[in-house]
JSON list of C-alpha atoms and ligand atoms in Angstrom, two decimals:
[
{"chain": "A", "resi": 1, "resn": "MET", "atom": "CA", "xyz": [3.01, 9.63, 19.41]},
{"chain": "A", "resi": 2, "resn": "LYS", "atom": "CA", "xyz": [3.47, 7.24, 16.50]},
{"chain": "A", "resi": 3, "resn": "GLU", "atom": "CA", "xyz": [4.39, 8.83, 13.20]},
{"chain": "A", "resi": 4, "resn": "ILE", "atom": "CA", "xyz": [2.19, 8.62, 10.13]},
{"chain": "A", "resi": 5, "resn": "LEU", "atom": "CA", "xyz": [4.21, 7.29, 7.19]},
{"chain": "A", "resi": 6, "resn": "ILE", "atom": "CA", "xyz": [4.01, 8.45, 3.57]},
{"chain": "A", "resi": 7, "resn": "ALA", "atom": "CA", "xyz": [4.35, 5.96, 0.72]},
{"chain": "A", "resi": 8, "resn": "PRO", "atom": "CA", "xyz": [4.48, 7.54, -2.75]},
{"chain": "A", "resi": 9, "resn": "SER", "atom": "CA", "xyz": [2.99, 5.24, -5.38]},
{"chain": "A", "resi": 10, "resn": "VAL", "atom": "CA", "xyz": [5.43, 4.64, -8.22]},
{"chain": "A", "resi": 11, "resn": "LEU", "atom": "CA", "xyz": [2.46, 3.91, -10.52]},
{"chain": "A", "resi": 12, "resn": "ALA", "atom": "CA", "xyz": [2.18, 7.66, -11.04]},
{"chain": "A", "resi": 13, "resn": "ALA", "atom": "CA", "xyz": [5.90, 8.12, -11.82]},
{"chain": "A", "resi": 14, "resn": "ASP", "atom": "CA", "xyz": [7.32, 8.87, -15.27]},
{"chain": "A", "resi": 15, "resn": "PHE", "atom": "CA", "xyz": [8.40, 5.40, -16.43]},
{"chain": "A", "resi": 16, "resn": "ALA", "atom": "CA", "xyz": [10.77, 6.91, -18.99]},
{"chain": "A", "resi": 17, "resn": "ASN", "atom": "CA", "xyz": [12.56, 8.62, -16.10]},
{"chain": "A", "resi": 18, "resn": "LEU", "atom": "CA", "xyz": [12.10, 5.97, -13.47]},
{"chain": "A", "resi": 19, "resn": "GLN", "atom": "CA", "xyz": [15.54, 6.20, -11.89]},
{"chain": "A", "resi": 20, "resn": "ARG", "atom": "CA", "xyz": [15.13, 9.97, -11.52]},
{"chain": "A", "resi": 21, "resn": "ASP", "atom": "CA", "xyz": [11.78, 9.47, -9.77]},
{"chain": "A", "resi": 22, "resn": "VAL", "atom": "CA", "xyz": [13.17, 6.72, -7.52]},
{"chain": "A", "resi": 23, "resn": "GLU", "atom": "CA", "xyz": [16.01, 9.05, -6.50]},
{"chain": "A", "resi": 24, "resn": "MET", "atom": "CA", "xyz": [13.46, 11.80, -5.81]},
{"chain": "A", "resi": 25, "resn": "ILE", "atom": "CA", "xyz": [11.71, 9.47, -3.34]},
{"chain": "A", "resi": 26, "resn": "ASN", "atom": "CA", "xyz": [15.09, 8.49, -1.82]},
{"chain": "A", "resi": 27, "resn": "LYS", "atom": "CA", "xyz": [15.94, 12.14, -1.18]},
{"chain": "A", "resi": 28, "resn": "SER", "atom": "CA", "xyz": [12.48, 13.14, 0.03]},
{"chain": "A", "resi": 29, "resn": "GLU", "atom": "CA", "xyz": [10.90, 12.67, 3.44]},
{"chain": "A", "resi": 30, "resn": "ALA", "atom": "CA", "xyz": [8.87, 9.75, 2.12]},
{"chain": "A", "resi": 31, "resn": "ASP", "atom": "CA", "xyz": [9.04, 6.60, 4.22]},
{"chain": "A", "resi": 32, "resn": "TRP", "atom": "CA", "xyz": [8.24, 3.79, 1.77]},
{"chain": "A", "resi": 33, "resn": "PHE", "atom": "CA", "xyz": [8.05, 2.99, -1.93]},
{"chain": "A", "resi": 34, "resn": "HIS", "atom": "CA", "xyz": [4.55, 1.77, -2.83]},
{"chain": "A", "resi": 35, "resn": "ILE", "atom": "CA", "xyz": [4.68, -0.55, -5.85]},
{"chain": "A", "resi": 36, "resn": "ASP", "atom": "CA", "xyz": [1.44, -1.53, -7.62]},
{"chain": "A", "resi": 37, "resn": "ILE", "atom": "CA", "xyz": [1.50, -4.80, -9.55]},
{"chain": "A", "resi": 38, "resn": "MET", "atom": "CA", "xyz": [-1.61, -5.43, -11.70]},
{"chain": "A", "resi": 39, "resn": "ASP", "atom": "CA", "xyz": [-2.38, -8.47, -13.83]},
{"chain": "A", "resi": 40, "resn": "GLY", "atom": "CA", "xyz": [-5.24, -7.30, -16.05]},
{"chain": "A", "resi": 41, "resn": "VAL", "atom": "CA", "xyz": [-7.43, -10.04, -14.53]},
{"chain": "A", "resi": 42, "resn": "PHE", "atom": "CA", "xyz": [-7.99, -9.16, -10.88]},
{"chain": "A", "resi": 43, "resn": "VAL", "atom": "CA", "xyz": [-8.17, -5.51, -11.95]},
{"chain": "A", "resi": 44, "resn": "PRO", "atom": "CA", "xyz": [-8.95, -4.08, -15.40]},
{"chain": "A", "resi": 45, "resn": "ASN", "atom": "CA", "xyz": [-5.45, -2.73, -15.95]},
{"chain": "A", "resi": 46, "resn": "ILE", "atom": "CA", "xyz": [-1.85, -3.97, -16.34]},
{"chain": "A", "resi": 47, "resn": "SER", "atom": "CA", "xyz": [0.88, -1.95, -14.64]},
{"chain": "A", "resi": 48, "resn": "PHE", "atom": "CA", "xyz": [4.37, -3.46, -14.63]},
{"chain": "A", "resi": 49, "resn": "GLY", "atom": "CA", "xyz": [5.98, -6.63, -13.39]},
{"chain": "A", "resi": 50, "resn": "MET", "atom": "CA", "xyz": [9.10, -8.30, -12.08]},
{"chain": "A", "resi": 51, "resn": "PRO", "atom": "CA", "xyz": [11.87, -6.75, -14.24]},
{"chain": "A", "resi": 52, "resn": "VAL", "atom": "CA", "xyz": [10.69, -3.24, -13.39]},
{"chain": "A", "resi": 53, "resn": "LEU", "atom": "CA", "xyz": [10.46, -4.03, -9.68]},
{"chain": "A", "resi": 54, "resn": "ARG", "atom": "CA", "xyz": [13.95, -5.54, -9.80]},
{"chain": "A", "resi": 55, "resn": "ASP", "atom": "CA", "xyz": [15.36, -2.32, -11.27]},
{"chain": "A", "resi": 56, "resn": "ILE", "atom": "CA", "xyz": [13.45, -0.10, -8.83]},
{"chain": "A", "resi": 57, "resn": "ALA", "atom": "CA", "xyz": [14.83, -2.18, -5.95]},
{"chain": "A", "resi": 58, "resn": "LYS", "atom": "CA", "xyz": [18.40, -1.67, -7.24]},
{"chain": "A", "resi": 59, "resn": "HIS", "atom": "CA", "xyz": [18.08, 2.06, -6.55]},
{"chain": "A", "resi": 60, "resn": "ALA", "atom": "CA", "xyz": [15.47, 2.29, -3.77]},
{"chain": "A", "resi": 61, "resn": "LYS", "atom": "CA", "xyz": [16.89, 3.04, -0.33]},
{"chain": "A", "resi": 62, "resn": "LYS", "atom": "CA", "xyz": [13.64, 2.74, 1.62]},
{"chain": "A", "resi": 63, "resn": "THR", "atom": "CA", "xyz": [11.15, 0.04, 2.51]},
{"chain": "A", "resi": 64, "resn": "ILE", "atom": "CA", "xyz": [9.57, -1.53, -0.58]},
{"chain": "A", "resi": 65, "resn": "ASP", "atom": "CA", "xyz": [5.85, -2.01, -0.09]},
{"chain": "A", "resi": 66, "resn": "VAL", "atom": "CA", "xyz": [4.45, -4.19, -2.87]},
{"chain": "A", "resi": 67, "resn": "HIS", "atom": "CA", "xyz": [0.68, -4.19, -3.50]},
{"chain": "A", "resi": 68, "resn": "LEU", "atom": "CA", "xyz": [-0.34, -7.19, -5.57]},
{"chain": "A", "resi": 69, "resn": "MET", "atom": "CA", "xyz": [-3.56, -6.73, -7.53]},
{"chain": "A", "resi": 70, "resn": "ILE", "atom": "CA", "xyz": [-3.33, -10.20, -9.07]},
{"chain": "A", "resi": 71, "resn": "ILE", "atom": "CA", "xyz": [-5.24, -13.45, -8.84]},
{"chain": "A", "resi": 72, "resn": "ASP", "atom": "CA", "xyz": [-3.64, -16.43, -7.13]},
{"chain": "A", "resi": 73, "resn": "PRO", "atom": "CA", "xyz": [-0.73, -14.46, -5.61]},
{"chain": "A", "resi": 74, "resn": "ASP", "atom": "CA", "xyz": [0.72, -17.57, -3.89]},
{"chain": "A", "resi": 75, "resn": "ARG", "atom": "CA", "xyz": [2.44, -18.44, -7.18]},
{"chain": "A", "resi": 76, "resn": "TYR", "atom": "CA", "xyz": [4.83, -15.50, -6.89]},
{"chain": "A", "resi": 77, "resn": "ILE", "atom": "CA", "xyz": [5.57, -15.05, -3.17]},
{"chain": "A", "resi": 78, "resn": "LYS", "atom": "CA", "xyz": [9.11, -16.44, -3.34]},
{"chain": "A", "resi": 79, "resn": "GLU", "atom": "CA", "xyz": [9.91, -14.42, -6.41]},
{"chain": "A", "resi": 80, "resn": "PHE", "atom": "CA", "xyz": [8.76, -11.14, -4.88]},
{"chain": "A", "resi": 81, "resn": "ALA", "atom": "CA", "xyz": [10.92, -11.82, -1.83]},
{"chain": "A", "resi": 82, "resn": "SER", "atom": "CA", "xyz": [13.95, -12.40, -4.02]},
{"chain": "A", "resi": 83, "resn": "LEU", "atom": "CA", "xyz": [13.22, -9.20, -5.99]},
{"chain": "A", "resi": 84, "resn": "GLY", "atom": "CA", "xyz": [13.52, -7.13, -2.82]},
{"chain": "A", "resi": 85, "resn": "ALA", "atom": "CA", "xyz": [9.95, -6.67, -1.51]},
{"chain": "A", "resi": 86, "resn": "ASN", "atom": "CA", "xyz": [9.90, -5.91, 2.23]},
{"chain": "A", "resi": 87, "resn": "ILE", "atom": "CA", "xyz": [6.13, -5.89, 2.58]},
{"chain": "A", "resi": 88, "resn": "LEU", "atom": "CA", "xyz": [3.93, -8.05, 0.36]},
{"chain": "A", "resi": 89, "resn": "THR", "atom": "CA", "xyz": [0.23, -7.23, 0.29]},
{"chain": "A", "resi": 90, "resn": "VAL", "atom": "CA", "xyz": [-2.32, -9.55, -1.29]},
{"chain": "A", "resi": 91, "resn": "HIS", "atom": "CA", "xyz": [-6.00, -8.87, -1.86]},
{"chain": "A", "resi": 92, "resn": "TYR", "atom": "CA", "xyz": [-8.50, -10.52, 0.47]},
{"chain": "A", "resi": 93, "resn": "GLU", "atom": "CA", "xyz": [-10.72, -11.05, -2.58]},
{"chain": "A", "resi": 94, "resn": "ALA", "atom": "CA", "xyz": [-7.93, -12.92, -4.44]},
{"chain": "A", "resi": 95, "resn": "CYS", "atom": "CA", "xyz": [-7.12, -15.50, -1.74]},
{"chain": "A", "resi": 96, "resn": "ASP", "atom": "CA", "xyz": [-9.00, -18.72, -1.03]},
{"chain": "A", "resi": 97, "resn": "HIS", "atom": "CA", "xyz": [-6.68, -19.63, 1.83]},
{"chain": "A", "resi": 98, "resn": "LEU", "atom": "CA", "xyz": [-5.65, -16.29, 3.24]},
{"chain": "A", "resi": 99, "resn": "HIS", "atom": "CA", "xyz": [-4.13, -17.67, 6.44]},
{"chain": "A", "resi": 100, "resn": "ARG", "atom": "CA", "xyz": [-1.86, -19.98, 4.47]},
{"chain": "A", "resi": 101, "resn": "THR", "atom": "CA", "xyz": [-0.85, -17.14, 2.14]},
{"chain": "A", "resi": 102, "resn": "LEU", "atom": "CA", "xyz": [0.06, -14.91, 5.09]},
{"chain": "A", "resi": 103, "resn": "GLN", "atom": "CA", "xyz": [2.24, -17.64, 6.59]},
{"chain": "A", "resi": 104, "resn": "ALA", "atom": "CA", "xyz": [3.96, -18.19, 3.24]},
{"chain": "A", "resi": 105, "resn": "ILE", "atom": "CA", "xyz": [4.77, -14.47, 2.92]},
{"chain": "A", "resi": 106, "resn": "LYS", "atom": "CA", "xyz": [6.26, -14.38, 6.43]},
{"chain": "A", "resi": 107, "resn": "ALA", "atom": "CA", "xyz": [8.21, -17.57, 5.80]},
{"chain": "A", "resi": 108, "resn": "GLU", "atom": "CA", "xyz": [10.03, -15.66, 3.04]},
{"chain": "A", "resi": 109, "resn": "GLY", "atom": "CA", "xyz": [11.05, -12.96, 5.54]},
{"chain": "A", "resi": 110, "resn": "MET", "atom": "CA", "xyz": [8.57, -10.30, 4.39]},
{"chain": "A", "resi": 111, "resn": "LYS", "atom": "CA", "xyz": [5.84, -8.48, 6.31]},
{"chain": "A", "resi": 112, "resn": "ALA", "atom": "CA", "xyz": [2.39, -9.69, 5.30]},
{"chain": "A", "resi": 113, "resn": "GLY", "atom": "CA", "xyz": [-0.33, -7.30, 4.17]},
{"chain": "A", "resi": 114, "resn": "VAL", "atom": "CA", "xyz": [-3.98, -7.74, 3.18]},
{"chain": "A", "resi": 115, "resn": "ALA", "atom": "CA", "xyz": [-5.77, -5.23, 0.94]},
{"chain": "A", "resi": 116, "resn": "LEU", "atom": "CA", "xyz": [-9.55, -4.76, 1.03]},
{"chain": "A", "resi": 117, "resn": "ASN", "atom": "CA", "xyz": [-11.61, -3.52, -1.88]},
{"chain": "A", "resi": 118, "resn": "PRO", "atom": "CA", "xyz": [-14.08, -0.73, -1.04]},
{"chain": "A", "resi": 119, "resn": "HIS", "atom": "CA", "xyz": [-16.97, -3.24, -0.79]},
{"chain": "A", "resi": 120, "resn": "THR", "atom": "CA", "xyz": [-15.13, -5.67, 1.52]},
{"chain": "A", "resi": 121, "resn": "SER", "atom": "CA", "xyz": [-15.90, -5.33, 5.23]},
{"chain": "A", "resi": 122, "resn": "VAL", "atom": "CA", "xyz": [-13.04, -5.04, 7.72]},
{"chain": "A", "resi": 123, "resn": "ASP", "atom": "CA", "xyz": [-15.00, -7.48, 9.94]},
{"chain": "A", "resi": 124, "resn": "LEU", "atom": "CA", "xyz": [-13.92, -10.31, 7.63]},
{"chain": "A", "resi": 125, "resn": "LEU", "atom": "CA", "xyz": [-10.39, -9.99, 9.04]},
{"chain": "A", "resi": 126, "resn": "GLU", "atom": "CA", "xyz": [-11.37, -10.66, 12.66]},
{"chain": "A", "resi": 127, "resn": "ASP", "atom": "CA", "xyz": [-10.05, -14.23, 12.71]},
{"chain": "A", "resi": 128, "resn": "VAL", "atom": "CA", "xyz": [-6.69, -13.42, 11.15]},
{"chain": "A", "resi": 129, "resn": "ILE", "atom": "CA", "xyz": [-5.96, -9.91, 12.43]},
{"chain": "A", "resi": 130, "resn": "ASN", "atom": "CA", "xyz": [-3.13, -11.11, 14.69]},
{"chain": "A", "resi": 131, "resn": "ASP", "atom": "CA", "xyz": [-1.43, -12.66, 11.66]},
{"chain": "A", "resi": 132, "resn": "ILE", "atom": "CA", "xyz": [-1.52, -9.48, 9.55]},
{"chain": "A", "resi": 133, "resn": "ASP", "atom": "CA", "xyz": [1.25, -6.86, 9.66]},
{"chain": "A", "resi": 134, "resn": "LEU", "atom": "CA", "xyz": [-0.61, -4.36, 7.49]},
{"chain": "A", "resi": 135, "resn": "VAL", "atom": "CA", "xyz": [-4.16, -3.86, 6.23]},
{"chain": "A", "resi": 136, "resn": "CYS", "atom": "CA", "xyz": [-4.41, -1.76, 3.08]},
{"chain": "A", "resi": 137, "resn": "ILE", "atom": "CA", "xyz": [-7.86, -0.16, 2.92]},
{"chain": "A", "resi": 138, "resn": "MET", "atom": "CA", "xyz": [-8.57, 0.69, -0.70]},
{"chain": "A", "resi": 139, "resn": "SER", "atom": "CA", "xyz": [-10.12, 4.15, -0.81]},
{"chain": "A", "resi": 140, "resn": "VAL", "atom": "CA", "xyz": [-10.75, 3.80, -4.57]},
{"chain": "A", "resi": 141, "resn": "ASN", "atom": "CA", "xyz": [-11.56, 0.72, -6.65]},
{"chain": "A", "resi": 142, "resn": "PRO", "atom": "CA", "xyz": [-8.14, -0.77, -7.43]},
{"chain": "A", "resi": 143, "resn": "GLY", "atom": "CA", "xyz": [-6.70, -0.62, -10.93]},
{"chain": "A", "resi": 144, "resn": "PHE", "atom": "CA", "xyz": [-5.99, 3.02, -11.65]},
{"chain": "A", "resi": 145, "resn": "GLY", "atom": "CA", "xyz": [-4.31, 6.05, -10.16]},
{"chain": "A", "resi": 146, "resn": "GLY", "atom": "CA", "xyz": [-5.96, 9.45, -10.09]},
{"chain": "A", "resi": 147, "resn": "GLN", "atom": "CA", "xyz": [-9.43, 8.42, -8.91]},
{"chain": "A", "resi": 148, "resn": "SER", "atom": "CA", "xyz": [-11.58, 10.20, -6.30]},
{"chain": "A", "resi": 149, "resn": "PHE", "atom": "CA", "xyz": [-11.38, 9.22, -2.67]},
{"chain": "A", "resi": 150, "resn": "ILE", "atom": "CA", "xyz": [-14.35, 7.21, -1.33]},
{"chain": "A", "resi": 151, "resn": "GLU", "atom": "CA", "xyz": [-15.68, 8.90, 1.82]},
{"chain": "A", "resi": 152, "resn": "ASN", "atom": "CA", "xyz": [-16.85, 5.66, 3.48]},
{"chain": "A", "resi": 153, "resn": "THR", "atom": "CA", "xyz": [-13.14, 4.94, 4.07]},
{"chain": "A", "resi": 154, "resn": "TYR", "atom": "CA", "xyz": [-13.16, 6.93, 7.32]},
{"chain": "A", "resi": 155, "resn": "SER", "atom": "CA", "xyz": [-15.68, 4.63, 8.98]},
{"chain": "A", "resi": 156, "resn": "LYS", "atom": "CA", "xyz": [-13.75, 1.56, 7.77]},
{"chain": "A", "resi": 157, "resn": "VAL", "atom": "CA", "xyz": [-10.55, 2.93, 9.30]},
{"chain": "A", "resi": 158, "resn": "LYS", "atom": "CA", "xyz": [-12.25, 3.56, 12.64]},
{"chain": "A", "resi": 159, "resn": "LYS", "atom": "CA", "xyz": [-13.84, 0.11, 12.67]},
{"chain": "A", "resi": 160, "resn": "LEU", "atom": "CA", "xyz": [-10.54, -1.56, 11.80]},
{"chain": "A", "resi": 161, "resn": "LYS", "atom": "CA", "xyz": [-8.72, 0.41, 14.49]},
{"chain": "A", "resi": 162, "resn": "GLU", "atom": "CA", "xyz": [-11.23, -0.93, 17.04]},
{"chain": "A", "resi": 163, "resn": "LEU", "atom": "CA", "xyz": [-10.76, -4.48, 15.78]},
{"chain": "A", "resi": 164, "resn": "ILE", "atom": "CA", "xyz": [-6.98, -4.18, 16.04]},
{"chain": "A", "resi": 165, "resn": "LYS", "atom": "CA", "xyz": [-7.24, -2.82, 19.59]},
{"chain": "A", "resi": 166, "resn": "LYS", "atom": "CA", "xyz": [-9.74, -5.47, 20.66]},
{"chain": "A", "resi": 167, "resn": "HIS", "atom": "CA", "xyz": [-7.31, -8.22, 19.63]},
{"chain": "A", "resi": 168, "resn": "GLY", "atom": "CA", "xyz": [-4.15, -6.49, 20.89]},
{"chain": "A", "resi": 169, "resn": "ALA", "atom": "CA", "xyz": [-2.71, -6.72, 17.39]},
{"chain": "A", "resi": 170, "resn": "GLU", "atom": "CA", "xyz": [0.04, -4.48, 16.03]},
{"chain": "A", "resi": 171, "resn": "THR", "atom": "CA", "xyz": [-1.32, -4.27, 12.50]},
{"chain": "A", "resi": 172, "resn": "LEU", "atom": "CA", "xyz": [-0.68, -1.05, 10.57]},
{"chain": "A", "resi": 173, "resn": "ILE", "atom": "CA", "xyz": [-3.51, 0.60, 8.65]},
{"chain": "A", "resi": 174, "resn": "GLU", "atom": "CA", "xyz": [-2.60, 1.83, 5.17]},
{"chain": "A", "resi": 175, "resn": "ILE", "atom": "CA", "xyz": [-4.88, 3.95, 2.98]},
{"chain": "A", "resi": 176, "resn": "ASP", "atom": "CA", "xyz": [-4.53, 3.65, -0.78]},
{"chain": "A", "resi": 177, "resn": "GLY", "atom": "CA", "xyz": [-6.26, 5.80, -3.39]},
{"chain": "A", "resi": 178, "resn": "GLY", "atom": "CA", "xyz": [-7.15, 9.46, -3.77]},
{"chain": "A", "resi": 179, "resn": "VAL", "atom": "CA", "xyz": [-5.03, 10.62, -0.84]},
{"chain": "A", "resi": 180, "resn": "THR", "atom": "CA", "xyz": [-4.32, 14.38, -0.90]},
{"chain": "A", "resi": 181, "resn": "ASN", "atom": "CA", "xyz": [-3.80, 17.30, 1.47]},
{"chain": "A", "resi": 182, "resn": "LYS", "atom": "CA", "xyz": [-7.61, 17.46, 1.75]},
{"chain": "A", "resi": 183, "resn": "ASN", "atom": "CA", "xyz": [-8.03, 14.11, 3.53]},
{"chain": "A", "resi": 184, "resn": "ALA", "atom": "CA", "xyz": [-4.61, 13.31, 5.05]},
{"chain": "A", "resi": 185, "resn": "MET", "atom": "CA", "xyz": [-5.30, 14.86, 8.44]},
{"chain": "A", "resi": 186, "resn": "ALA", "atom": "CA", "xyz": [-8.76, 13.32, 8.79]},
{"chain": "A", "resi": 187, "resn": "LEU", "atom": "CA", "xyz": [-7.35, 9.91, 7.83]},
{"chain": "A", "resi": 188, "resn": "ALA", "atom": "CA", "xyz": [-4.62, 10.22, 10.46]},
{"chain": "A", "resi": 189, "resn": "ASN", "atom": "CA", "xyz": [-7.22, 11.22, 13.05]},
{"chain": "A", "resi": 190, "resn": "ALA", "atom": "CA", "xyz": [-9.37, 8.23, 12.12]},
{"chain": "A", "resi": 191, "resn": "GLY", "atom": "CA", "xyz": [-6.44, 5.89, 12.82]},
{"chain": "A", "resi": 192, "resn": "ALA", "atom": "CA", "xyz": [-4.42, 5.52, 9.62]},
{"chain": "A", "resi": 193, "resn": "ASP", "atom": "CA", "xyz": [-0.70, 4.72, 9.94]},
{"chain": "A", "resi": 194, "resn": "VAL", "atom": "CA", "xyz": [0.46, 4.84, 6.31]},
{"chain": "A", "resi": 195, "resn": "LEU", "atom": "CA", "xyz": [-0.81, 7.06, 3.49]},
{"chain": "A", "resi": 196, "resn": "VAL", "atom": "CA", "xyz": [-0.16, 6.03, -0.12]},
{"chain": "A", "resi": 197, "resn": "ALA", "atom": "CA", "xyz": [-0.14, 8.93, -2.59]},
{"chain": "A", "resi": 198, "resn": "GLY", "atom": "CA", "xyz": [0.37, 8.64, -6.33]},
{"chain": "A", "resi": 199, "resn": "SER", "atom": "CA", "xyz": [-0.98, 11.44, -8.51]},
{"chain": "A", "resi": 200, "resn": "TYR", "atom": "CA", "xyz": [-1.03, 13.96, -5.67]},
{"chain": "A", "resi": 201, "resn": "VAL", "atom": "CA", "xyz": [2.77, 13.61, -5.39]},
{"chain": "A", "resi": 202, "resn": "PHE", "atom": "CA", "xyz": [3.80, 13.06, -9.01]},
{"chain": "A", "resi": 203, "resn": "LYS", "atom": "CA", "xyz": [1.53, 15.70, -10.58]},
{"chain": "A", "resi": 204, "resn": "ALA", "atom": "CA", "xyz": [2.95, 18.36, -8.26]},
{"chain": "A", "resi": 205, "resn": "SER", "atom": "CA", "xyz": [5.52, 20.79, -9.62]},
{"chain": "A", "resi": 206, "resn": "ASN", "atom": "CA", "xyz": [7.63, 20.35, -6.48]},
{"chain": "A", "resi": 207, "resn": "GLN", "atom": "CA", "xyz": [7.36, 16.67, -5.54]},
{"chain": "A", "resi": 208, "resn": "THR", "atom": "CA", "xyz": [9.70, 16.62, -2.55]},
{"chain": "A", "resi": 209, "resn": "GLU", "atom": "CA", "xyz": [7.95, 19.64, -1.01]},
{"chain": "A", "resi": 210, "resn": "THR", "atom": "CA", "xyz": [4.59, 17.97, -1.63]},
{"chain": "A", "resi": 211, "resn": "ILE", "atom": "CA", "xyz": [5.74, 14.82, 0.19]},
{"chain": "A", "resi": 212, "resn": "LYS", "atom": "CA", "xyz": [7.09, 16.93, 3.05]},
{"chain": "A", "resi": 213, "resn": "GLY", "atom": "CA", "xyz": [3.84, 18.91, 3.25]},
{"chain": "A", "resi": 214, "resn": "LEU", "atom": "CA", "xyz": [1.70, 15.77, 3.26]},
{"chain": "A", "resi": 215, "resn": "ARG", "atom": "CA", "xyz": [3.85, 14.20, 5.97]},
{"chain": "A", "resi": 216, "resn": "GLU", "atom": "CA", "xyz": [3.63, 17.33, 8.13]},
{"chain": "A", "resi": 217, "resn": "LEU", "atom": "CA", "xyz": [-0.12, 17.56, 7.66]},
{"chain": "A", "resi": 218, "resn": "ALA", "atom": "CA", "xyz": [-0.67, 13.92, 8.58]},
{"chain": "A", "resi": 219, "resn": "ASN", "atom": "CA", "xyz": [1.48, 14.32, 11.69]},
{"chain": "A", "resi": 220, "resn": "SER", "atom": "CA", "xyz": [0.05, 17.68, 12.81]},
{"chain": "B", "resi": 1, "resn": "DX5", "atom": "C1", "xyz": [-4.70, 1.83, -7.28]},
{"chain": "B", "resi": 1, "resn": "DX5", "atom": "C2", "xyz": [-3.35, 1.68, -6.66]},
{"chain": "B", "resi": 1, "resn": "DX5", "atom": "C3", "xyz": [-2.89, 2.89, -5.95]},
{"chain": "B", "resi": 1, "resn": "DX5", "atom": "C4", "xyz": [-2.68, 4.09, -6.85]},
{"chain": "B", "resi": 1, "resn": "DX5", "atom": "C5", "xyz": [-2.96, 5.31, -6.03]},
{"chain": "B", "resi": 1, "resn": "DX5", "atom": "O1", "xyz": [-5.15, 0.62, -7.75]},
{"chain": "B", "resi": 1, "resn": "DX5", "atom": "O2", "xyz": [-3.35, 0.63, -5.72]},
{"chain": "B", "resi": 1, "resn": "DX5", "atom": "O3", "xyz": [-1.71, 2.63, -5.20]},
{"chain": "B", "resi": 1, "resn": "DX5", "atom": "O4", "xyz": [-1.39, 4.15, -7.38]},
{"chain": "B", "resi": 1, "resn": "DX5", "atom": "O5", "xyz": [-2.94, 6.40, -6.87]},
{"chain": "B", "resi": 1, "resn": "DX5", "atom": "P1", "xyz": [-3.61, 7.78, -6.48]},
{"chain": "B", "resi": 1, "resn": "DX5", "atom": "O6", "xyz": [-2.90, 8.29, -5.25]},
{"chain": "B", "resi": 1, "resn": "DX5", "atom": "O7", "xyz": [-3.36, 8.61, -7.69]},
{"chain": "B", "resi": 1, "resn": "DX5", "atom": "O8", "xyz": [-5.07, 7.54, -6.21]},
{"chain": "B", "resi": 2, "resn": "ZN", "atom": "ZN1", "xyz": [-1.61, 0.43, -4.32]}
]
């Protein structure tokens, strides 16, 4: 059985104690670092940018999964590779030439991901599914941590799983937004491979135990 991976979202960390929180993820049973980059244009919020990612990457000992919520992401692909991103995810809604963008990400040695807003159908990926390493299904509207999980996500996950199977692709399905102990198991059963969790992890009094618990639940 494949393992479900847990990717804590650094957006919910304490930025005044960032190294401490990065070390917490290093020591925990988390699998990836999920890094949210927002430009204040594609989404109505600005998170952090290159210098912060560079410093996170100095200390991070696990896969760095970068989620770009920015317009025209092609401008920065090379730079994100040099900053240490292992997976680079762009938004379907932000790319005019998605196939070209995916090739450019892979040419820089990174895995290529595509994120879908809640209103964007997974069917739109049919013609590029074999070129995508990871699909990030947004289970909230992107831009902010701490929002409620959108229930329609389950049917999107199932549909996407079918699409991946139909094309014999090896694409991973990542769920991003409102993930907690209440939906982790159902998401895994629907076909999710990676669960991103921000506030659920960082608001907990025992963060490493919370990550462990979420991982166990998703893999039970
Ligand atoms: C939202 C971001 C998410 C966010 C998840 O735009 O893409 O990664 O950090 O946060 P929670 O888990 O709090 O919903
Ligand atoms: Zn994200």
